[in-house]
Short mmCIF file of C-alpha atoms (C1' of nucleotides) in Angstrom, two decimals:
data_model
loop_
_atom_site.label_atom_id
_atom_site.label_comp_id
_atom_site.label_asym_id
_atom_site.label_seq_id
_atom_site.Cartn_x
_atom_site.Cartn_y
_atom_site.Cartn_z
CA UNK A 1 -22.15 -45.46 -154.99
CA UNK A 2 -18.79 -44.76 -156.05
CA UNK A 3 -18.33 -45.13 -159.99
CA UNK A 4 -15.72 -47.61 -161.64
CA UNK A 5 -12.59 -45.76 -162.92
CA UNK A 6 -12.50 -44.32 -166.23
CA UNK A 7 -11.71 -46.54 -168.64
CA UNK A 8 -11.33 -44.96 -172.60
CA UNK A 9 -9.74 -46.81 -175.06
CA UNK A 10 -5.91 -45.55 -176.25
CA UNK A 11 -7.79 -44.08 -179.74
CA UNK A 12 -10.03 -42.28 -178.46
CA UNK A 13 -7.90 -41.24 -175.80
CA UNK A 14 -5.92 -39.82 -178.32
CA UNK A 15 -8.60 -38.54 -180.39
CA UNK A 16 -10.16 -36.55 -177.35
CA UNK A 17 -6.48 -34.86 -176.96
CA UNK A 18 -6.36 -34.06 -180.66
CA UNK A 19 -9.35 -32.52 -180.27
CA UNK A 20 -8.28 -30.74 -176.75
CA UNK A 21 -5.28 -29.25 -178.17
CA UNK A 22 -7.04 -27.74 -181.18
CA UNK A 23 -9.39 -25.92 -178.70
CA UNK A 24 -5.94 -24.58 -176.92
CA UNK A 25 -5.08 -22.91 -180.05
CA UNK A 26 -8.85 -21.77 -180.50
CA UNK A 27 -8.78 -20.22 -177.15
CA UNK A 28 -4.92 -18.78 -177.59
CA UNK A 29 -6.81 -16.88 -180.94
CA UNK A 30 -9.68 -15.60 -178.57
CA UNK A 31 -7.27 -14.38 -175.91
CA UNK A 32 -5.47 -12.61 -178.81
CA UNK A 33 -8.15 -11.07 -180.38
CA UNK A 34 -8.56 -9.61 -176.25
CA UNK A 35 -5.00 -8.45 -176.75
CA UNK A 36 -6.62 -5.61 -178.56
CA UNK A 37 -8.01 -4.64 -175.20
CA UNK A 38 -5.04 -4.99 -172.97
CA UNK A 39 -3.42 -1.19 -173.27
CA UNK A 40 -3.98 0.23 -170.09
CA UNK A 41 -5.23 -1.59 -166.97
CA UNK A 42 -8.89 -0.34 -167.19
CA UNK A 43 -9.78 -2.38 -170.38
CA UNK A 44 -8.33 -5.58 -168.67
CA UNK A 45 -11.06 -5.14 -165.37
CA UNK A 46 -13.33 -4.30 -168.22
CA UNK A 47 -12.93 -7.59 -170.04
CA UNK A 48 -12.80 -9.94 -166.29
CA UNK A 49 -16.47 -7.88 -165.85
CA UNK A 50 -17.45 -9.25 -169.15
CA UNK A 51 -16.30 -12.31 -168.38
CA UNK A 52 -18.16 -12.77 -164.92
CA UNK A 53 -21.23 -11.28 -166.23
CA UNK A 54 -21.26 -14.34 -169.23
CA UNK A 55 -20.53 -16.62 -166.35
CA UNK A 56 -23.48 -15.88 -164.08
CA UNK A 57 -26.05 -18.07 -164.97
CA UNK A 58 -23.04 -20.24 -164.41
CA UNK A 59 -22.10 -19.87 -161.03
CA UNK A 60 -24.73 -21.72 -158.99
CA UNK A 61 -24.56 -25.29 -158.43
CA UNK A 62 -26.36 -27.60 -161.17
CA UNK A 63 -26.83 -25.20 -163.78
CA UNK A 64 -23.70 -26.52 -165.81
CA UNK A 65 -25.19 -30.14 -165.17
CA UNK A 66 -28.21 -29.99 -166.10
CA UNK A 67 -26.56 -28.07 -169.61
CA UNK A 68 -24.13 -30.90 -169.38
CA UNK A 69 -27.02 -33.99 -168.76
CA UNK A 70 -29.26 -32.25 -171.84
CA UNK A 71 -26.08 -32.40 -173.88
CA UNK A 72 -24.79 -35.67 -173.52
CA UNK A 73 -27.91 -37.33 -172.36
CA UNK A 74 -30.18 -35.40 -175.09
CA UNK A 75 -34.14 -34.72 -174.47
CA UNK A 76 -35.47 -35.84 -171.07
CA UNK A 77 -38.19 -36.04 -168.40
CA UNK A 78 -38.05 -33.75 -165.31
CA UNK A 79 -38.23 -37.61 -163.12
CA UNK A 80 -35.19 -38.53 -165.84
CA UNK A 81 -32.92 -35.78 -165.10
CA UNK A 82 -33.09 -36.24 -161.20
CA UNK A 83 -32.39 -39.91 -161.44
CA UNK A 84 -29.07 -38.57 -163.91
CA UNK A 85 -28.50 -36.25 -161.38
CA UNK A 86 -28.40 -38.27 -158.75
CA UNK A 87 -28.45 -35.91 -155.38
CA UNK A 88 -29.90 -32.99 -156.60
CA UNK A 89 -33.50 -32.27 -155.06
CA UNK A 90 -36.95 -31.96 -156.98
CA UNK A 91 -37.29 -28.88 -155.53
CA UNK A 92 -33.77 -27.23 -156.47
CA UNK A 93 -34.28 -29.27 -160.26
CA UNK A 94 -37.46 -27.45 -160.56
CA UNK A 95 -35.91 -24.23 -159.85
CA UNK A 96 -32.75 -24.48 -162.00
CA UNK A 97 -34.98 -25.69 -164.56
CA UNK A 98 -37.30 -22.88 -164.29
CA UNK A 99 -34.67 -20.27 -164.46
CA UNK A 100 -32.56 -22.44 -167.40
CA UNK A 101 -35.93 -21.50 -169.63
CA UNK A 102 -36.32 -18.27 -168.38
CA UNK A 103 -32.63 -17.37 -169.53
CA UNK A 104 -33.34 -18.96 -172.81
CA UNK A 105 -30.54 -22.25 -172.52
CA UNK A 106 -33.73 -24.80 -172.50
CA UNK A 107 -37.20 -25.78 -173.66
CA UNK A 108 -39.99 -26.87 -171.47
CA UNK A 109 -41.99 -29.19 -173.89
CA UNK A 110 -45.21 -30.12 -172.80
CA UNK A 111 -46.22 -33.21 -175.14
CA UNK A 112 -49.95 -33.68 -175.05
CA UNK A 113 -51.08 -37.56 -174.28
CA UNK A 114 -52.48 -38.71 -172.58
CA UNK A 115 -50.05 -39.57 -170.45
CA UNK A 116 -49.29 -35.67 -171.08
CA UNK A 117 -45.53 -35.64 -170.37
CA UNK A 118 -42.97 -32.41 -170.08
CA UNK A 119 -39.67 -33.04 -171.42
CA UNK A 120 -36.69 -31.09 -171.16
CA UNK A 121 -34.77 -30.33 -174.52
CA UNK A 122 -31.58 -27.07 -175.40
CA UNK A 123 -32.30 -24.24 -177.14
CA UNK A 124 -29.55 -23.37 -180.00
CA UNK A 125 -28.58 -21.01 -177.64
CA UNK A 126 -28.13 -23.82 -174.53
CA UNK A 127 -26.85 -26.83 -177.19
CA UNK A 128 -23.85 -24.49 -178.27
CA UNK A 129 -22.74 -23.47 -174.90
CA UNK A 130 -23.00 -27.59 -174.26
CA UNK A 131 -20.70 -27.73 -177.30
CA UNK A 132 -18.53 -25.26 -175.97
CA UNK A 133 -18.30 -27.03 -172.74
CA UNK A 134 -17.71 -30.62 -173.64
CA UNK A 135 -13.99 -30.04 -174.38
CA UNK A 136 -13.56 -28.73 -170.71
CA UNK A 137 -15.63 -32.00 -169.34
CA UNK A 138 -13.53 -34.34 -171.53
CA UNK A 139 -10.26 -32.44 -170.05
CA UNK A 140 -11.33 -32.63 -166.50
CA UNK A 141 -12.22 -36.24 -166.94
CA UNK A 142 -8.91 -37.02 -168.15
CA UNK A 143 -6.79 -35.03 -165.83
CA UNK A 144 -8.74 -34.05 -162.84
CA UNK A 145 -8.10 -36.01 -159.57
CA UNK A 146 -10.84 -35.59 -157.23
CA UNK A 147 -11.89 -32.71 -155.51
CA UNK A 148 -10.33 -31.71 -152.40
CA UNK A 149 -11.89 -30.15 -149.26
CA UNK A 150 -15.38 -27.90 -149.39
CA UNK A 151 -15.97 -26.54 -153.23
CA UNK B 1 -22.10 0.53 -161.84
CA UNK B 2 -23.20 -0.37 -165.32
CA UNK B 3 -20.62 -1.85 -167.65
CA UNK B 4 -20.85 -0.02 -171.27
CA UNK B 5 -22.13 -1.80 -173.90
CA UNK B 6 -19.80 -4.76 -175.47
CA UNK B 7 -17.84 -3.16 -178.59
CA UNK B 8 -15.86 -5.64 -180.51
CA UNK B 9 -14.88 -4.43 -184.33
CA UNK B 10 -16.24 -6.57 -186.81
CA UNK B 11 -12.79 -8.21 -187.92
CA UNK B 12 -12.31 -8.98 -184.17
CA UNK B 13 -16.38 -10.42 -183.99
CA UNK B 14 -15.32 -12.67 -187.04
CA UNK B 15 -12.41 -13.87 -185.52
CA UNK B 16 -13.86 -15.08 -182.30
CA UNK B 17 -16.76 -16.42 -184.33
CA UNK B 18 -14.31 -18.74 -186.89
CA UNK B 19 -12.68 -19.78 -183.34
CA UNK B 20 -16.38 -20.98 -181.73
CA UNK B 21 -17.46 -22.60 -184.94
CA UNK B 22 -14.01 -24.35 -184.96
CA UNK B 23 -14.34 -25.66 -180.99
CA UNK B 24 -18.35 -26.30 -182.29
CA UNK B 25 -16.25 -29.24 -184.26
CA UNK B 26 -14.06 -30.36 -181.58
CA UNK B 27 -16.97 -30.41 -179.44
CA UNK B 28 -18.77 -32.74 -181.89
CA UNK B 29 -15.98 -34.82 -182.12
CA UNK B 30 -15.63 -35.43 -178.49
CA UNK B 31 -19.32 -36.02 -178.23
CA UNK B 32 -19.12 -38.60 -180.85
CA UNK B 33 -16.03 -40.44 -179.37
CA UNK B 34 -18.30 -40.66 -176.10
CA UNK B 35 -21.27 -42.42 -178.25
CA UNK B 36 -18.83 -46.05 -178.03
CA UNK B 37 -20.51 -45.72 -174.47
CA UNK B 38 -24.17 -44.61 -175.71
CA UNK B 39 -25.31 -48.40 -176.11
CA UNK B 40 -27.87 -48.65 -173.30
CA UNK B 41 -29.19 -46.42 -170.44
CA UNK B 42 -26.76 -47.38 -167.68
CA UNK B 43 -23.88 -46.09 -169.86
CA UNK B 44 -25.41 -42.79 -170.40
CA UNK B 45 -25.68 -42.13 -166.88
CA UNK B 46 -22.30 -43.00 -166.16
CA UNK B 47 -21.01 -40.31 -168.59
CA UNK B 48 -23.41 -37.86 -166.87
CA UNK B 49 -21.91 -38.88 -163.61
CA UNK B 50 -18.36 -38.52 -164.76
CA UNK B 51 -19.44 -34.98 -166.26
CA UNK B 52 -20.91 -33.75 -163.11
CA UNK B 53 -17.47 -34.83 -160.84
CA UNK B 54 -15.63 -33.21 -163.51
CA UNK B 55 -17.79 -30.19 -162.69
CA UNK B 56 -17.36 -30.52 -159.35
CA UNK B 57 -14.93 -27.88 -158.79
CA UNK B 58 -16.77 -25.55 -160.80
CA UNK B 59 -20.16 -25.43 -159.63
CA UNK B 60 -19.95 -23.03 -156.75
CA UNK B 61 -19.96 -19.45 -157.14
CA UNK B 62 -16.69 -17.66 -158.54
CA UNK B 63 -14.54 -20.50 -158.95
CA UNK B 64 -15.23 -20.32 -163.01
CA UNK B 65 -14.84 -16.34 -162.27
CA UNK B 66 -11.63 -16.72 -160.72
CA UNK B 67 -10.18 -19.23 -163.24
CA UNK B 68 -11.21 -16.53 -165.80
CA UNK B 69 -9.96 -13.21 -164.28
CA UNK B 70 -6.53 -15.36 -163.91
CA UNK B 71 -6.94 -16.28 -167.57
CA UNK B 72 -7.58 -13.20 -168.97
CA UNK B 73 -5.65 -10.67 -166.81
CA UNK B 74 -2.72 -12.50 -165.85
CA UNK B 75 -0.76 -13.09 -162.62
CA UNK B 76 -2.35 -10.90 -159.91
CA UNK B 77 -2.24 -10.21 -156.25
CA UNK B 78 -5.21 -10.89 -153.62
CA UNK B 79 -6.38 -7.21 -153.59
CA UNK B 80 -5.83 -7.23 -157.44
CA UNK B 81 -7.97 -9.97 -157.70
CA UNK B 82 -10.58 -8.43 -154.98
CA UNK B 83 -10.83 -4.85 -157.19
CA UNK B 84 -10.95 -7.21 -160.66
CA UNK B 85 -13.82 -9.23 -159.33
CA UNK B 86 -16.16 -6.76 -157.91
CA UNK B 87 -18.33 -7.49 -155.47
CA UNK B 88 -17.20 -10.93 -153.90
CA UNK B 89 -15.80 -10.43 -150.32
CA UNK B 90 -12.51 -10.83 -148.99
CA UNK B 91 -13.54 -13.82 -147.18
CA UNK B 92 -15.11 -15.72 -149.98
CA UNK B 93 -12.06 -14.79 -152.14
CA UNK B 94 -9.89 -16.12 -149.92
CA UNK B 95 -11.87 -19.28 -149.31
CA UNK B 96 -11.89 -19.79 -153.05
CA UNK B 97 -8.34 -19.45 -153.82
CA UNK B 98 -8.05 -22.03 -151.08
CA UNK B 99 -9.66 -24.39 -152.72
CA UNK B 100 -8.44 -23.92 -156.16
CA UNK B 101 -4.91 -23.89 -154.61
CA UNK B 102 -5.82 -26.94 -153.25
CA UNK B 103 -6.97 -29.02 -156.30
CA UNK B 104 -4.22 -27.49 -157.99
CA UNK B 105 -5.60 -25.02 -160.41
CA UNK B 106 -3.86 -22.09 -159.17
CA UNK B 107 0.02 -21.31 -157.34
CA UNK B 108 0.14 -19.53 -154.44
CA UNK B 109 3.49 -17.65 -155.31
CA UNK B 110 5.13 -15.40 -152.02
CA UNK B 111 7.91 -13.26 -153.20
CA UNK B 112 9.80 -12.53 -150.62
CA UNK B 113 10.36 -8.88 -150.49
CA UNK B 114 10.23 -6.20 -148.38
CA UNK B 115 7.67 -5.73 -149.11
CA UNK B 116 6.40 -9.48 -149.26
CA UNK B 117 3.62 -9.69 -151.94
CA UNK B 118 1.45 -12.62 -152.55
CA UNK B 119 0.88 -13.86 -156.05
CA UNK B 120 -1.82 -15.83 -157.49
CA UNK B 121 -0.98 -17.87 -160.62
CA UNK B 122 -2.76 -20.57 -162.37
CA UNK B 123 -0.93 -23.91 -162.69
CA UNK B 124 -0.37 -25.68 -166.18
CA UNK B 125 -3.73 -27.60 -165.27
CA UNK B 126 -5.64 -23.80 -164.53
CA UNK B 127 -4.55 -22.14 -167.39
CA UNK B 128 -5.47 -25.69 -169.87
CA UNK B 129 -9.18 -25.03 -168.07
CA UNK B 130 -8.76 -21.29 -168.88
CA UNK B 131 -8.37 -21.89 -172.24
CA UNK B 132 -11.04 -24.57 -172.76
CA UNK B 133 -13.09 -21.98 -171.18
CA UNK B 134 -12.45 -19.12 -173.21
CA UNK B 135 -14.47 -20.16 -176.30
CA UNK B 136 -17.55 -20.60 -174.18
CA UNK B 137 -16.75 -16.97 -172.47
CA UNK B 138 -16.55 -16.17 -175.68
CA UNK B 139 -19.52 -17.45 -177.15
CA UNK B 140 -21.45 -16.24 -173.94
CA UNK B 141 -20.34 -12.80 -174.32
CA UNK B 142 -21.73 -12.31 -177.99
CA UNK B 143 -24.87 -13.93 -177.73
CA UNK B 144 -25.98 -13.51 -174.05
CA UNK B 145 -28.93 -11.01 -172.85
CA UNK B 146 -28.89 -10.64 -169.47
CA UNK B 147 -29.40 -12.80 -166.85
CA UNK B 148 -33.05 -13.63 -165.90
CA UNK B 149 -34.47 -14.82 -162.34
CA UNK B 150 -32.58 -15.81 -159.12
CA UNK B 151 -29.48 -17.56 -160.40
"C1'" DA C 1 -1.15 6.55 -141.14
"C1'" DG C 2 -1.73 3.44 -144.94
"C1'" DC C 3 -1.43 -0.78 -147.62
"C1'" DA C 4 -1.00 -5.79 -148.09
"C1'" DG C 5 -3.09 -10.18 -147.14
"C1'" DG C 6 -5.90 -12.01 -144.88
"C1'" DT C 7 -9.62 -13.87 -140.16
"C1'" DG C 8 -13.87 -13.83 -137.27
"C1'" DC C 9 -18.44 -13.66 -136.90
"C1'" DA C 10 -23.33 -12.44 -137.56
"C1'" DT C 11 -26.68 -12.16 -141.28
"C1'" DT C 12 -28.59 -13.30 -145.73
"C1'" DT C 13 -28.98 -16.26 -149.66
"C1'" DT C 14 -28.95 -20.93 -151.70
"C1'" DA C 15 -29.52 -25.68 -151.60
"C1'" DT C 16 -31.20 -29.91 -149.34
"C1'" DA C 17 -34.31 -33.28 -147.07
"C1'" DC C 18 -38.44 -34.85 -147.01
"C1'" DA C 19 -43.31 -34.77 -146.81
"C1'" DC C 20 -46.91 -33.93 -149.77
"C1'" DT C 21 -50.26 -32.93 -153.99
"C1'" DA C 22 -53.17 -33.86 -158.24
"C1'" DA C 23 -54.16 -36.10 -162.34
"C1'" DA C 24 -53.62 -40.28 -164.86
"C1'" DT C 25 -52.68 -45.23 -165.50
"C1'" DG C 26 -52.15 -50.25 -164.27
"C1'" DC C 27 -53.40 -54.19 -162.03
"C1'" DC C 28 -56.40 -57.15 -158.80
"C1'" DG C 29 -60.32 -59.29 -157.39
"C1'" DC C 30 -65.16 -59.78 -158.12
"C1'" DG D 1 -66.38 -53.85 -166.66
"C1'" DC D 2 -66.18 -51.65 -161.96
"C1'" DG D 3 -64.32 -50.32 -157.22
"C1'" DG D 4 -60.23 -49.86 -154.85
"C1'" DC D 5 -55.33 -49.44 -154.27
"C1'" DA D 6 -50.67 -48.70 -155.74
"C1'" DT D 7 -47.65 -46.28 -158.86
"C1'" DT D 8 -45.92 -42.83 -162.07
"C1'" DT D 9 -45.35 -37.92 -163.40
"C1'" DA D 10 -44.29 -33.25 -162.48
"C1'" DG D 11 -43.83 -30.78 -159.48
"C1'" DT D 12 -44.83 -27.48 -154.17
"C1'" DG D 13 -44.18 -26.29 -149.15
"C1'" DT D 14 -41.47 -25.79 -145.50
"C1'" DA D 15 -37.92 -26.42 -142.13
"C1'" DT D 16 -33.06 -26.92 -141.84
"C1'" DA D 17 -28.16 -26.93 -143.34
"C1'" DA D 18 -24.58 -25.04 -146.07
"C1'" DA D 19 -22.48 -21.30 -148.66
"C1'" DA D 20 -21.72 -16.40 -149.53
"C1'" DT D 21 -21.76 -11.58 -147.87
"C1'" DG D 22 -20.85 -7.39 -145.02
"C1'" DC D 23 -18.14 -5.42 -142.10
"C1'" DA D 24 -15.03 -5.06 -138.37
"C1'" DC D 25 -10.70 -6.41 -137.18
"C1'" DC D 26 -5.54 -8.15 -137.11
"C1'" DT D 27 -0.49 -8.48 -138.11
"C1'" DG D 28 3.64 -6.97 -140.50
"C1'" DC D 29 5.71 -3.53 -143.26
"C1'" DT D 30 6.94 1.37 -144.83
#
DNA sequence: AGCAGGTGCATTTTATACACTAAATGCCGC
DNA sequence: GCGGCATTTAGTGTATAAAATGCACCTGCT
């Protein structure tokens, strides 16, 4: 059940910093060009409205997994994805799923056989926002304990 | 109710995009330093394993929101935070704070007044999330419809 | 009275467990 | 070379548990 500890090698330890702290200067740049924004106290709620409203296809359980298994895992089955994700239901896959195509992050191939098989693969849109979010798994990873008391 | 439509100036548009296609890089380059694991199956689904605890914390509703709001607005108080994030009760937001207190993403600062006001700041470990999240707020915020479907 | 920072509790929304389906394929004996 | 049975694939249906919401309420301060 419980997975062995992380173990990364010293280089690519090191790379995957490298690479964190150029995205800390990336971000610093995007906060900046927000600075623009940040005259009066109105433009700030504006921006954290912005900001929420990007986020909410985020903010349900497995939809950042399943972006995250499709990224690092590349194209799979729907039977695939629930043995990566182990503990997520068929049912609730089938949903996120359904509403990860409907917002445009994933493809629902149907390849003809027989056996006819469906497989799972990001859009542009859904592979960038993977790319965007592998620097924030590869920071957790490294300096994320576990998670304390109900999420 | 309705937020007016996004207007960035096109110097500020190219910034943010130079930033994304930058992190687009980093991104790469973390993925690749993760393909020493990619030899069989098993390996694979131990980095989706490792991706989803590292998402742990994150895949509830508002946690990512709150991280965010702290990000991009700076320091605030509880009823700060309760006007900036409209729409999420007073219970949930102080559940959530809990728990982000709690795996140490954000300081509960009291300054001791009169009047006694409570602060809510993110730790060095937040506010290295809030940045590795920006780019993908970002990225979300210039290329995002809206959101389809039940979340 | 009014604000600040919350709790308590009933209701609604989301996610889970788990049984089940339908079409196709594989293997076993005969 | 065919019937029967198990298995795989991609999901649905439905009851229950967990999480989020609405709204009333509380204490301490001015």
């Amino acid at each position: 059940m419980a997975r062995p500890p992380l173990r990364i090698s010293a280089s690519d330890q090191k790379r995957i910093e490298q690479a964190i702290s150029e995205v800390e200067e990336n971000g610093g740049m995007i906060r900046r060009s927000f600075e623009s924004y940040y005259d009066d106290d109105f433009d700030v709620s504006w921006e954290v409205d912005a900001a929420v409203d990007a986020f909410s296809i985020f903010s349900s359980k497995w939809t950042i997994e399943i972006l995250a298994t499709l990224y690092i895992a590349g194209d799979r089955r729907f039977n695939e994805m629930r043995a990566l994700l182990r503990g997520i239901s068929s049912r609730t896959l089938s949903d996120k799923l359904t509403t990860c195509v409907q917002n445009g992050l994933v493809d629902r191939v149907v390849e003809d056989g027989p056996p006819i098989r469906v497989i799972y693969r990001l859009t542009g849109h859904g592979r960038e926002a993977g790319r965007l979010l592998s620097p924030l798994v590869a920071y957790m990873k490294l300096h994320q304990g576990h998670v304390v008391g109900p999420k």
